[in-house]
XYZ file of C-alpha atoms in Angstrom:
171
model
C -58.762 53.287 -20.075
C -56.186 50.376 -19.855
C -54.703 49.043 -16.733
C -51.201 47.895 -16.455
C -49.733 46.364 -13.512
C -46.603 46.769 -11.793
C -45.876 43.808 -9.389
C -42.322 42.948 -7.122
C -39.734 45.013 -5.505
C -39.802 48.583 -6.676
C -36.087 48.658 -7.546
C -37.147 46.717 -10.613
C -38.104 49.440 -12.583
C -41.144 51.447 -11.227
C -39.568 54.587 -11.664
C -39.421 53.512 -15.384
C -43.062 52.475 -15.211
C -44.486 55.777 -13.762
C -42.542 57.822 -16.098
C -43.977 55.904 -19.220
C -47.407 55.764 -17.697
C -47.253 59.633 -17.568
C -46.147 59.170 -21.231
C -49.559 57.544 -21.708
C -52.779 59.165 -20.462
C -54.620 56.441 -21.590
C -53.343 53.892 -19.085
C -53.624 53.505 -15.441
C -51.096 51.701 -13.287
C -51.852 48.906 -10.505
C -48.803 48.230 -8.060
C -48.581 45.424 -6.073
C -45.439 45.440 -4.166
C -44.114 44.830 -0.028
C -41.600 47.682 -0.881
C -42.360 51.227 0.435
C -43.683 53.092 -2.379
C -43.418 56.737 -0.890
C -40.766 58.038 -2.823
C -42.480 56.566 -5.930
C -46.012 58.015 -5.431
C -44.406 61.294 -4.895
C -42.834 60.880 -8.469
C -46.178 59.877 -9.770
C -47.937 62.867 -8.181
C -44.772 65.215 -9.797
C -45.123 63.769 -13.079
C -49.121 64.180 -13.082
C -49.651 61.024 -13.013
C -50.614 60.429 -9.065
C -54.610 60.213 -10.030
C -53.906 56.808 -12.377
C -51.781 55.275 -10.307
C -52.931 52.893 -7.608
C -51.162 50.641 -4.766
C -52.403 47.593 -3.832
C -49.962 46.842 -1.280
C -48.435 43.064 -1.079
C -50.900 39.970 -2.502
C -50.067 36.756 -1.183
C -51.731 35.135 -4.348
C -51.259 37.412 -7.110
C -53.729 35.660 -9.489
C -56.765 38.043 -9.106
C -54.342 41.088 -10.096
C -53.471 39.034 -13.269
C -56.797 38.334 -13.639
C -57.928 42.121 -13.606
C -55.403 43.931 -15.733
C -54.859 44.144 -19.391
C -51.075 43.940 -19.406
C -47.884 43.927 -17.092
C -44.966 46.054 -17.070
C -41.715 44.881 -16.171
C -39.544 47.549 -17.343
C -36.141 46.418 -14.813
C -32.622 47.305 -15.500
C -31.638 43.931 -13.931
C -33.045 40.290 -13.304
C -31.794 37.276 -13.834
C -35.114 36.131 -15.122
C -38.535 37.576 -14.106
C -41.023 35.437 -12.451
C -43.842 37.628 -12.643
C -43.249 37.931 -16.274
C -43.818 34.317 -16.492
C -46.383 34.100 -14.024
C -48.409 37.406 -16.280
C -48.085 35.122 -19.506
C -49.358 31.623 -17.946
C -52.281 33.555 -17.170
C -52.282 35.220 -20.765
C -51.464 38.768 -19.822
C -49.325 40.331 -22.496
C -46.009 41.977 -20.550
C -43.943 44.891 -21.530
C -40.349 43.984 -20.613
C -37.048 45.603 -20.925
C -34.067 43.741 -22.664
C -32.394 43.326 -19.080
C -35.134 40.629 -17.754
C -33.220 37.259 -18.348
C -37.265 35.902 -19.410
C -36.999 38.576 -22.449
C -34.797 36.084 -24.248
C -38.151 33.979 -24.456
C -40.381 36.413 -25.200
C -40.425 37.121 -29.377
C -41.473 41.058 -29.768
C -44.249 41.734 -30.729
C -45.900 38.244 -31.056
C -45.982 37.393 -27.495
C -44.962 40.170 -25.707
C -43.164 43.547 -26.235
C -39.060 43.959 -25.678
C -38.017 47.209 -25.004
C -34.317 47.881 -26.304
C -32.595 51.383 -25.676
C -34.277 54.108 -23.548
C -36.348 52.476 -21.096
C -38.481 55.239 -20.608
C -39.317 55.962 -24.452
C -39.553 52.197 -25.276
C -41.958 51.360 -22.187
C -44.363 54.290 -23.029
C -44.179 52.683 -26.628
C -45.287 49.817 -25.831
C -48.086 50.869 -23.559
C -49.063 52.982 -26.106
C -49.046 50.354 -28.656
C -50.859 47.782 -26.538
C -53.651 50.340 -24.952
C -54.382 51.387 -28.423
C -55.932 47.920 -29.637
C -57.818 45.366 -27.168
C -57.691 42.925 -30.330
C -53.473 43.198 -30.068
C -53.694 42.536 -26.251
C -55.935 39.575 -26.969
C -53.683 38.360 -29.256
C -50.883 38.488 -27.879
C -51.984 37.108 -24.536
C -52.918 33.859 -26.232
C -49.462 33.829 -27.806
C -47.873 34.544 -24.323
C -49.985 31.972 -22.705
C -48.940 29.323 -25.253
C -44.958 30.242 -24.890
C -45.753 30.025 -21.051
C -47.599 26.286 -21.843
C -44.370 25.254 -23.190
C -42.482 25.910 -20.789
C -43.158 24.154 -17.744
C -41.295 22.769 -15.044
C -40.538 19.223 -16.694
C -39.104 21.153 -19.924
C -37.225 23.368 -18.117
C -35.560 20.780 -15.632
C -34.872 18.180 -18.840
C -33.381 21.315 -20.861
C -30.911 22.270 -17.624
C -29.981 18.251 -17.256
C -28.831 18.377 -20.948
C -27.052 21.366 -20.516
C -25.055 20.082 -17.355
C -24.992 16.543 -19.151
C -23.325 18.162 -21.761
C -20.841 20.069 -19.578
C -19.843 17.333 -17.796
C -18.605 15.249 -21.563
C -16.123 18.315 -21.848
């Protein structure tokens, strides 16, 4: 069985993640969150996926969670960036994200991650299904994700940000 991870505030797509998990019986979901999960766990039960959803609670250091899973789910309806996705990628964990996550602009669909466009539940389930069907694909995508993350270190991002500020200041 493939293990997916949802990490962060439950408002950032946990309901979508649960509906996608319900549609992909070969996948279980680990949840790391400080948010109250009660209504979401009820949803998982009502969808028949309650036995495949595992609440881990809050973790100060999510490193072990990233190391223990096969992929990350971040089907958010809003997120200016998505640091958890960058962290997962840096750990070599492929991510399924919606186009509403700012970090989706840095992901090459089906190369170093899976970007959902259109219906979030349907697209997330499709990404889960594709990634759960092939450990080789997950490994390839995870390696590519790690390379992408390595190219986006803080020094590089700071230089790019300063270049934008300098260009705007000249105008």
